[in-house]
């Protein structure tokens, strides 16, 4: 916020243009051309660092999904140096797809808006599932929530506030043609995920993990019911 205040104190916000760094423009106006070069170097270094960490984390995530049966077993193989090379290759290919978007689109800004819009919708989807799970947890396991040492600030009302904010973000994405186009493309990604899930859910490894999860869930529910019954019996005994 402070950086934005400084920038708009020097240059009106109506003069900012896509594809031009406002920080470099500010240094150029101040006559500090060398500082603008340093900022460019910092930005490029940060981008390379972000890409490197993304390649590492994504390849390990794909490797983990393959080990659990939620991705093709091809990506669970390790090289002679114990590196998930197939998952690493997939991560690099997906990363280079950004170059294709840059050349297929009109400019870098259009490609950036498309990628960030799709990412924003995916993040909203993931966090909406988390919030819906929290509501279900509160309704189905009230005793476990009461025993929690850390509770979500604001509780259920805060969840609906977040949902309202998500709805506002989705509405904001429909107000611009570029973000609206990316928003309309996003359902294709969810169709791909749904089709993949329909195939993977029938695999023996996935079915076995689901049975283990269901058994653990039933055990937790039985333990919670016993704890509730014991607490009620103790309360009744104390009242006598």
PDB file of C-alpha atoms in Angstrom:
ATOM      1  CA  UNK A   1       0.000   0.000   0.000  1.00  0.00           C
ATOM      2  CA  UNK A   2       2.824   2.371   0.859  1.00  0.00           C
ATOM      3  CA  UNK A   3       4.495   1.723  -2.505  1.00  0.00           C
ATOM      4  CA  UNK A   4       1.244   2.508  -4.316  1.00  0.00           C
ATOM      5  CA  UNK A   5       0.866   5.763  -2.392  1.00  0.00           C
ATOM      6  CA  UNK A   6       4.401   6.813  -3.357  1.00  0.00           C
ATOM      7  CA  UNK A   7       3.864   5.905  -7.014  1.00  0.00           C
ATOM      8  CA  UNK A   8       0.585   7.795  -7.312  1.00  0.00           C
ATOM      9  CA  UNK A   9       2.102  10.775  -5.513  1.00  0.00           C
ATOM     10  CA  UNK A  10       4.614  11.023  -8.376  1.00  0.00           C
ATOM     11  CA  UNK A  11       2.574   9.830 -11.360  1.00  0.00           C
ATOM     12  CA  UNK A  12      -1.237   9.997 -11.752  1.00  0.00           C
ATOM     13  CA  UNK A  13      -2.782   6.551 -11.789  1.00  0.00           C
ATOM     14  CA  UNK A  14      -4.446   7.329 -15.145  1.00  0.00           C
ATOM     15  CA  UNK A  15      -0.994   7.451 -16.773  1.00  0.00           C
ATOM     16  CA  UNK A  16       0.014   3.920 -15.805  1.00  0.00           C
ATOM     17  CA  UNK A  17       0.092   1.583 -18.807  1.00  0.00           C
ATOM     18  CA  UNK A  18       0.138  -2.189 -19.052  1.00  0.00           C
ATOM     19  CA  UNK A  19       3.506  -3.615 -20.004  1.00  0.00           C
ATOM     20  CA  UNK A  20       5.465  -0.806 -18.349  1.00  0.00           C
ATOM     21  CA  UNK A  21       6.749  -1.027 -14.791  1.00  0.00           C
ATOM     22  CA  UNK A  22       5.612   1.973 -12.705  1.00  0.00           C
ATOM     23  CA  UNK A  23       8.700   1.615 -10.514  1.00  0.00           C
ATOM     24  CA  UNK A  24      11.052   1.905 -13.480  1.00  0.00           C
ATOM     25  CA  UNK A  25       9.067   4.866 -14.759  1.00  0.00           C
ATOM     26  CA  UNK A  26       9.352   6.612 -11.401  1.00  0.00           C
ATOM     27  CA  UNK A  27      13.131   6.127 -11.270  1.00  0.00           C
ATOM     28  CA  UNK A  28      13.443   7.370 -14.840  1.00  0.00           C
ATOM     29  CA  UNK A  29      11.494  10.525 -13.998  1.00  0.00           C
ATOM     30  CA  UNK A  30      13.831  11.075 -11.061  1.00  0.00           C
ATOM     31  CA  UNK A  31      16.840  10.790 -13.363  1.00  0.00           C
ATOM     32  CA  UNK A  32      18.032   7.542 -11.786  1.00  0.00           C
ATOM     33  CA  UNK A  33      18.500   5.401 -14.866  1.00  0.00           C
ATOM     34  CA  UNK A  34      20.860   3.035 -13.068  1.00  0.00           C
ATOM     35  CA  UNK A  35      18.241   2.397 -10.387  1.00  0.00           C
ATOM     36  CA  UNK A  36      15.754   1.431 -13.106  1.00  0.00           C
ATOM     37  CA  UNK A  37      18.256  -1.125 -14.404  1.00  0.00           C
ATOM     38  CA  UNK A  38      18.693  -2.525 -10.900  1.00  0.00           C
ATOM     39  CA  UNK A  39      14.915  -2.843 -10.520  1.00  0.00           C
ATOM     40  CA  UNK A  40      14.759  -4.754 -13.808  1.00  0.00           C
ATOM     41  CA  UNK A  41      17.476  -7.099 -12.558  1.00  0.00           C
ATOM     42  CA  UNK A  42      15.640  -7.649  -9.266  1.00  0.00           C
ATOM     43  CA  UNK A  43      12.365  -8.391 -11.064  1.00  0.00           C
ATOM     44  CA  UNK A  44      14.006 -10.873 -13.438  1.00  0.00           C
ATOM     45  CA  UNK A  45      15.834 -12.580 -10.572  1.00  0.00           C
ATOM     46  CA  UNK A  46      12.595 -12.847  -8.594  1.00  0.00           C
ATOM     47  CA  UNK A  47      10.812 -14.335 -11.607  1.00  0.00           C
ATOM     48  CA  UNK A  48      13.560 -16.929 -12.068  1.00  0.00           C
ATOM     49  CA  UNK A  49      13.469 -17.807  -8.369  1.00  0.00           C
ATOM     50  CA  UNK A  50       9.684 -18.156  -8.452  1.00  0.00           C
ATOM     51  CA  UNK A  51       9.865 -20.384 -11.538  1.00  0.00           C
ATOM     52  CA  UNK A  52      12.531 -22.555  -9.915  1.00  0.00           C
ATOM     53  CA  UNK A  53      10.501 -23.042  -6.728  1.00  0.00           C
ATOM     54  CA  UNK A  54       7.387 -23.730  -8.812  1.00  0.00           C
ATOM     55  CA  UNK A  55       9.156 -26.440 -10.800  1.00  0.00           C
ATOM     56  CA  UNK A  56      10.413 -28.064  -7.599  1.00  0.00           C
ATOM     57  CA  UNK A  57       7.117 -27.985  -5.706  1.00  0.00           C
ATOM     58  CA  UNK A  58       4.945 -28.988  -8.669  1.00  0.00           C
ATOM     59  CA  UNK A  59       7.115 -31.964  -9.602  1.00  0.00           C
ATOM     60  CA  UNK A  60       7.026 -33.204  -5.990  1.00  0.00           C
ATOM     61  CA  UNK A  61       3.254 -32.745  -5.803  1.00  0.00           C
ATOM     62  CA  UNK A  62       2.733 -34.732  -9.009  1.00  0.00           C
ATOM     63  CA  UNK A  63       5.110 -37.401  -7.677  1.00  0.00           C
ATOM     64  CA  UNK A  64       3.125 -37.617  -4.425  1.00  0.00           C
ATOM     65  CA  UNK A  65      -0.194 -37.846  -6.276  1.00  0.00           C
ATOM     66  CA  UNK A  66       1.193 -40.648  -8.431  1.00  0.00           C
ATOM     67  CA  UNK A  67       2.357 -42.557  -5.351  1.00  0.00           C
ATOM     68  CA  UNK A  68      -1.148 -42.329  -3.873  1.00  0.00           C
ATOM     69  CA  UNK A  69      -2.806 -43.455  -7.096  1.00  0.00           C
ATOM     70  CA  UNK A  70      -4.305 -40.055  -7.951  1.00  0.00           C
ATOM     71  CA  UNK A  71      -2.020 -39.526 -10.970  1.00  0.00           C
ATOM     72  CA  UNK A  72      -0.568 -41.865 -13.615  1.00  0.00           C
ATOM     73  CA  UNK A  73       2.047 -44.213 -12.175  1.00  0.00           C
ATOM     74  CA  UNK A  74       4.460 -42.954 -14.836  1.00  0.00           C
ATOM     75  CA  UNK A  75       5.100 -39.894 -12.671  1.00  0.00           C
ATOM     76  CA  UNK A  76       6.051 -41.955  -9.611  1.00  0.00           C
ATOM     77  CA  UNK A  77       9.272 -43.221 -11.164  1.00  0.00           C
ATOM     78  CA  UNK A  78      12.626 -41.935  -9.950  1.00  0.00           C
ATOM     79  CA  UNK A  79      15.823 -41.453 -11.891  1.00  0.00           C
ATOM     80  CA  UNK A  80      19.195 -42.911 -10.887  1.00  0.00           C
ATOM     81  CA  UNK A  81      19.716 -39.797  -8.742  1.00  0.00           C
ATOM     82  CA  UNK A  82      16.361 -40.288  -6.973  1.00  0.00           C
ATOM     83  CA  UNK A  83      14.740 -37.406  -8.855  1.00  0.00           C
ATOM     84  CA  UNK A  84      11.123 -37.691 -10.109  1.00  0.00           C
ATOM     85  CA  UNK A  85      12.283 -36.969 -13.654  1.00  0.00           C
ATOM     86  CA  UNK A  86       8.952 -37.648 -15.372  1.00  0.00           C
ATOM     87  CA  UNK A  87       7.085 -35.347 -12.998  1.00  0.00           C
ATOM     88  CA  UNK A  88       9.845 -32.770 -13.422  1.00  0.00           C
ATOM     89  CA  UNK A  89       9.537 -32.970 -17.209  1.00  0.00           C
ATOM     90  CA  UNK A  90       5.770 -32.469 -16.970  1.00  0.00           C
ATOM     91  CA  UNK A  91       6.262 -29.396 -14.763  1.00  0.00           C
ATOM     92  CA  UNK A  92       8.711 -27.898 -17.273  1.00  0.00           C
ATOM     93  CA  UNK A  93       6.343 -28.516 -20.187  1.00  0.00           C
ATOM     94  CA  UNK A  94       3.470 -26.839 -18.355  1.00  0.00           C
ATOM     95  CA  UNK A  95       5.728 -23.933 -17.416  1.00  0.00           C
ATOM     96  CA  UNK A  96       6.777 -23.452 -21.042  1.00  0.00           C
ATOM     97  CA  UNK A  97       3.108 -23.354 -22.056  1.00  0.00           C
ATOM     98  CA  UNK A  98       3.180 -19.798 -20.750  1.00  0.00           C
ATOM     99  CA  UNK A  99       5.510 -18.928 -23.636  1.00  0.00           C
ATOM    100  CA  UNK A 100       2.931 -20.326 -26.057  1.00  0.00           C
ATOM    101  CA  UNK A 101       0.253 -18.134 -24.486  1.00  0.00           C
ATOM    102  CA  UNK A 102       2.478 -15.079 -24.833  1.00  0.00           C
ATOM    103  CA  UNK A 103       2.994 -15.628 -28.570  1.00  0.00           C
ATOM    104  CA  UNK A 104      -0.568 -16.791 -29.234  1.00  0.00           C
ATOM    105  CA  UNK A 105      -2.077 -13.738 -27.535  1.00  0.00           C
ATOM    106  CA  UNK A 106      -1.875 -10.106 -28.500  1.00  0.00           C
ATOM    107  CA  UNK A 107       0.657  -9.176 -25.834  1.00  0.00           C
ATOM    108  CA  UNK A 108       2.165 -10.230 -22.521  1.00  0.00           C
ATOM    109  CA  UNK A 109      -0.528  -8.412 -20.554  1.00  0.00           C
ATOM    110  CA  UNK A 110      -3.317 -10.460 -22.135  1.00  0.00           C
ATOM    111  CA  UNK A 111      -1.566 -13.737 -21.339  1.00  0.00           C
ATOM    112  CA  UNK A 112      -0.900 -12.601 -17.771  1.00  0.00           C
ATOM    113  CA  UNK A 113      -4.549 -11.651 -17.252  1.00  0.00           C
ATOM    114  CA  UNK A 114      -5.708 -15.028 -18.544  1.00  0.00           C
ATOM    115  CA  UNK A 115      -3.355 -17.021 -16.313  1.00  0.00           C
ATOM    116  CA  UNK A 116      -4.079 -14.968 -13.191  1.00  0.00           C
ATOM    117  CA  UNK A 117      -7.846 -15.134 -13.773  1.00  0.00           C
ATOM    118  CA  UNK A 118      -7.841 -18.924 -14.123  1.00  0.00           C
ATOM    119  CA  UNK A 119      -5.598 -19.200 -11.048  1.00  0.00           C
ATOM    120  CA  UNK A 120      -7.902 -16.916  -9.052  1.00  0.00           C
ATOM    121  CA  UNK A 121     -10.968 -18.995  -9.924  1.00  0.00           C
ATOM    122  CA  UNK A 122      -9.145 -22.204  -8.968  1.00  0.00           C
ATOM    123  CA  UNK A 123      -8.083 -20.707  -5.633  1.00  0.00           C
ATOM    124  CA  UNK A 124     -11.656 -19.564  -4.988  1.00  0.00           C
ATOM    125  CA  UNK A 125     -12.880 -23.086  -5.750  1.00  0.00           C
ATOM    126  CA  UNK A 126     -10.356 -24.708  -3.390  1.00  0.00           C
ATOM    127  CA  UNK A 127     -11.035 -22.314  -0.525  1.00  0.00           C
ATOM    128  CA  UNK A 128     -14.796 -22.610  -1.041  1.00  0.00           C
ATOM    129  CA  UNK A 129     -14.464 -26.370  -0.513  1.00  0.00           C
ATOM    130  CA  UNK A 130     -12.411 -25.735   2.640  1.00  0.00           C
ATOM    131  CA  UNK A 131     -15.027 -23.333   4.002  1.00  0.00           C
ATOM    132  CA  UNK A 132     -17.876 -25.701   3.126  1.00  0.00           C
ATOM    133  CA  UNK A 133     -15.998 -28.482   4.927  1.00  0.00           C
ATOM    134  CA  UNK A 134     -15.705 -26.240   7.970  1.00  0.00           C
ATOM    135  CA  UNK A 135     -19.470 -25.644   7.990  1.00  0.00           C
ATOM    136  CA  UNK A 136     -20.087 -29.390   7.680  1.00  0.00           C
ATOM    137  CA  UNK A 137     -17.604 -30.034  10.491  1.00  0.00           C
ATOM    138  CA  UNK A 138     -19.404 -27.580  12.772  1.00  0.00           C
ATOM    139  CA  UNK A 139     -22.761 -29.216  12.102  1.00  0.00           C
ATOM    140  CA  UNK A 140     -21.708 -32.876  12.234  1.00  0.00           C
ATOM    141  CA  UNK A 141     -19.002 -32.681  14.941  1.00  0.00           C
ATOM    142  CA  UNK A 142     -20.018 -29.890  17.332  1.00  0.00           C
ATOM    143  CA  UNK A 143     -18.347 -31.638  20.271  1.00  0.00           C
ATOM    144  CA  UNK A 144     -15.004 -31.819  18.449  1.00  0.00           C
ATOM    145  CA  UNK A 145     -15.245 -28.164  17.539  1.00  0.00           C
ATOM    146  CA  UNK A 146     -16.017 -27.292  21.150  1.00  0.00           C
ATOM    147  CA  UNK A 147     -12.924 -29.212  22.256  1.00  0.00           C
ATOM    148  CA  UNK A 148     -10.654 -27.470  19.729  1.00  0.00           C
ATOM    149  CA  UNK A 149      -7.950 -25.267  21.229  1.00  0.00           C
ATOM    150  CA  UNK A 150      -8.015 -22.954  18.220  1.00  0.00           C
ATOM    151  CA  UNK A 151     -11.285 -21.924  16.634  1.00  0.00           C
ATOM    152  CA  UNK A 152     -11.804 -19.923  13.489  1.00  0.00           C
ATOM    153  CA  UNK A 153     -12.248 -16.238  14.380  1.00  0.00           C
ATOM    154  CA  UNK A 154     -15.773 -15.166  13.577  1.00  0.00           C
ATOM    155  CA  UNK A 155     -17.095 -18.695  13.179  1.00  0.00           C
ATOM    156  CA  UNK A 156     -19.879 -19.342  10.671  1.00  0.00           C
ATOM    157  CA  UNK A 157     -20.632 -15.623  10.017  1.00  0.00           C
ATOM    158  CA  UNK A 158     -17.020 -15.109   8.936  1.00  0.00           C
ATOM    159  CA  UNK A 159     -17.406 -17.963   6.451  1.00  0.00           C
ATOM    160  CA  UNK A 160     -20.374 -16.268   4.789  1.00  0.00           C
ATOM    161  CA  UNK A 161     -18.452 -12.999   4.674  1.00  0.00           C
ATOM    162  CA  UNK A 162     -15.672 -14.787   2.794  1.00  0.00           C
ATOM    163  CA  UNK A 163     -18.215 -16.354   0.430  1.00  0.00           C
ATOM    164  CA  UNK A 164     -19.626 -12.885  -0.245  1.00  0.00           C
ATOM    165  CA  UNK A 165     -16.120 -11.620  -0.987  1.00  0.00           C
ATOM    166  CA  UNK A 166     -15.561 -14.504  -3.407  1.00  0.00           C
ATOM    167  CA  UNK A 167     -18.825 -13.632  -5.164  1.00  0.00           C
ATOM    168  CA  UNK A 168     -17.654 -10.023  -5.454  1.00  0.00           C
ATOM    169  CA  UNK A 169     -14.354 -11.158  -6.990  1.00  0.00           C
ATOM    170  CA  UNK A 170     -16.163 -13.322  -9.544  1.00  0.00           C
ATOM    171  CA  UNK A 171     -18.423 -10.400 -10.420  1.00  0.00           C
ATOM    172  CA  UNK A 172     -15.393  -8.133 -10.820  1.00  0.00           C
ATOM    173  CA  UNK A 173     -13.865 -10.632 -13.250  1.00  0.00           C
ATOM    174  CA  UNK A 174     -16.944 -10.321 -15.477  1.00  0.00           C
ATOM    175  CA  UNK A 175     -16.601  -6.548 -15.848  1.00  0.00           C
ATOM    176  CA  UNK A 176     -13.568  -6.708 -18.187  1.00  0.00           C
ATOM    177  CA  UNK A 177     -13.574  -8.526 -21.554  1.00  0.00           C
ATOM    178  CA  UNK A 178     -10.159 -10.159 -21.019  1.00  0.00           C
ATOM    179  CA  UNK A 179     -10.891 -11.541 -17.551  1.00  0.00           C
ATOM    180  CA  UNK A 180     -14.404 -12.545 -18.636  1.00  0.00           C
ATOM    181  CA  UNK A 181     -12.987 -14.648 -21.479  1.00  0.00           C
ATOM    182  CA  UNK A 182     -10.626 -16.415 -19.077  1.00  0.00           C
ATOM    183  CA  UNK A 183     -13.489 -16.914 -16.611  1.00  0.00           C
ATOM    184  CA  UNK A 184     -15.589 -18.597 -19.299  1.00  0.00           C
ATOM    185  CA  UNK A 185     -12.691 -20.907 -20.207  1.00  0.00           C
ATOM    186  CA  UNK A 186     -12.180 -22.066 -16.605  1.00  0.00           C
ATOM    187  CA  UNK A 187     -15.102 -24.585 -16.617  1.00  0.00           C
ATOM    188  CA  UNK A 188     -13.175 -26.581 -19.238  1.00  0.00           C
ATOM    189  CA  UNK A 189     -10.473 -27.182 -16.625  1.00  0.00           C
ATOM    190  CA  UNK A 190     -13.064 -28.433 -14.136  1.00  0.00           C
ATOM    191  CA  UNK A 191     -14.507 -30.771 -16.781  1.00  0.00           C
ATOM    192  CA  UNK A 192     -11.030 -32.236 -17.277  1.00  0.00           C
ATOM    193  CA  UNK A 193     -10.650 -32.669 -13.515  1.00  0.00           C
ATOM    194  CA  UNK A 194     -14.079 -34.291 -13.276  1.00  0.00           C
ATOM    195  CA  UNK A 195     -13.293 -36.745 -16.061  1.00  0.00           C
ATOM    196  CA  UNK A 196      -9.957 -37.610 -14.481  1.00  0.00           C
ATOM    197  CA  UNK A 197     -11.627 -38.155 -11.113  1.00  0.00           C
ATOM    198  CA  UNK A 198     -14.239 -40.457 -12.687  1.00  0.00           C
ATOM    199  CA  UNK A 199     -11.404 -42.653 -13.964  1.00  0.00           C
ATOM    200  CA  UNK A 200      -9.122 -42.573 -10.933  1.00  0.00           C
ATOM    201  CA  UNK A 201     -11.832 -43.226  -8.343  1.00  0.00           C
ATOM    202  CA  UNK A 202     -12.276 -46.773  -9.666  1.00  0.00           C
ATOM    203  CA  UNK A 203      -8.646 -47.761  -9.192  1.00  0.00           C
ATOM    204  CA  UNK A 204      -8.012 -50.399  -6.486  1.00  0.00           C
ATOM    205  CA  UNK A 205      -5.446 -48.216  -4.707  1.00  0.00           C
ATOM    206  CA  UNK A 206      -7.889 -45.340  -4.482  1.00  0.00           C
ATOM    207  CA  UNK A 207     -10.737 -47.579  -3.328  1.00  0.00           C
ATOM    208  CA  UNK A 208      -8.495 -49.041  -0.612  1.00  0.00           C
ATOM    209  CA  UNK A 209      -7.545 -45.570   0.646  1.00  0.00           C
ATOM    210  CA  UNK A 210     -11.203 -44.567   0.639  1.00  0.00           C
ATOM    211  CA  UNK A 211     -12.137 -47.588   2.758  1.00  0.00           C
ATOM    212  CA  UNK A 212      -9.400 -46.718   5.259  1.00  0.00           C
ATOM    213  CA  UNK A 213     -10.625 -43.128   5.388  1.00  0.00           C
ATOM    214  CA  UNK A 214     -14.233 -44.214   5.902  1.00  0.00           C
ATOM    215  CA  UNK A 215     -13.218 -46.595   8.703  1.00  0.00           C
ATOM    216  CA  UNK A 216     -11.274 -43.822  10.442  1.00  0.00           C
ATOM    217  CA  UNK A 217     -14.230 -41.463  10.050  1.00  0.00           C
ATOM    218  CA  UNK A 218     -16.629 -43.993  11.559  1.00  0.00           C
ATOM    219  CA  UNK A 219     -14.217 -44.630  14.435  1.00  0.00           C
ATOM    220  CA  UNK A 220     -13.992 -40.897  15.143  1.00  0.00           C
ATOM    221  CA  UNK A 221     -17.770 -40.604  15.053  1.00  0.00           C
ATOM    222  CA  UNK A 222     -18.187 -43.533  17.454  1.00  0.00           C
ATOM    223  CA  UNK A 223     -15.602 -42.083  19.832  1.00  0.00           C
ATOM    224  CA  UNK A 224     -17.326 -38.700  19.731  1.00  0.00           C
ATOM    225  CA  UNK A 225     -20.713 -40.281  20.487  1.00  0.00           C
ATOM    226  CA  UNK A 226     -19.226 -42.188  23.428  1.00  0.00           C
ATOM    227  CA  UNK A 227     -17.608 -39.031  24.763  1.00  0.00           C
ATOM    228  CA  UNK A 228     -20.883 -37.152  24.451  1.00  0.00           C
ATOM    229  CA  UNK A 229     -22.763 -39.945  26.223  1.00  0.00           C
ATOM    230  CA  UNK A 230     -20.184 -40.107  29.017  1.00  0.00           C
ATOM    231  CA  UNK A 231     -20.343 -36.345  29.496  1.00  0.00           C
ATOM    232  CA  UNK A 232     -24.136 -36.439  29.636  1.00  0.00           C
ATOM    233  CA  UNK A 233     -24.069 -39.309  32.151  1.00  0.00           C
ATOM    234  CA  UNK A 234     -21.542 -37.488  34.318  1.00  0.00           C
ATOM    235  CA  UNK A 235     -23.644 -34.339  34.232  1.00  0.00           C
ATOM    236  CA  UNK A 236     -26.764 -36.283  35.191  1.00  0.00           C
ATOM    237  CA  UNK A 237     -24.890 -38.030  38.010  1.00  0.00           C
ATOM    238  CA  UNK A 238     -23.635 -34.702  39.313  1.00  0.00           C
ATOM    239  CA  UNK A 239     -27.138 -33.243  39.292  1.00  0.00           C
ATOM    240  CA  UNK A 240     -28.287 -36.011  41.626  1.00  0.00           C
TER     241      UNK A 240
END
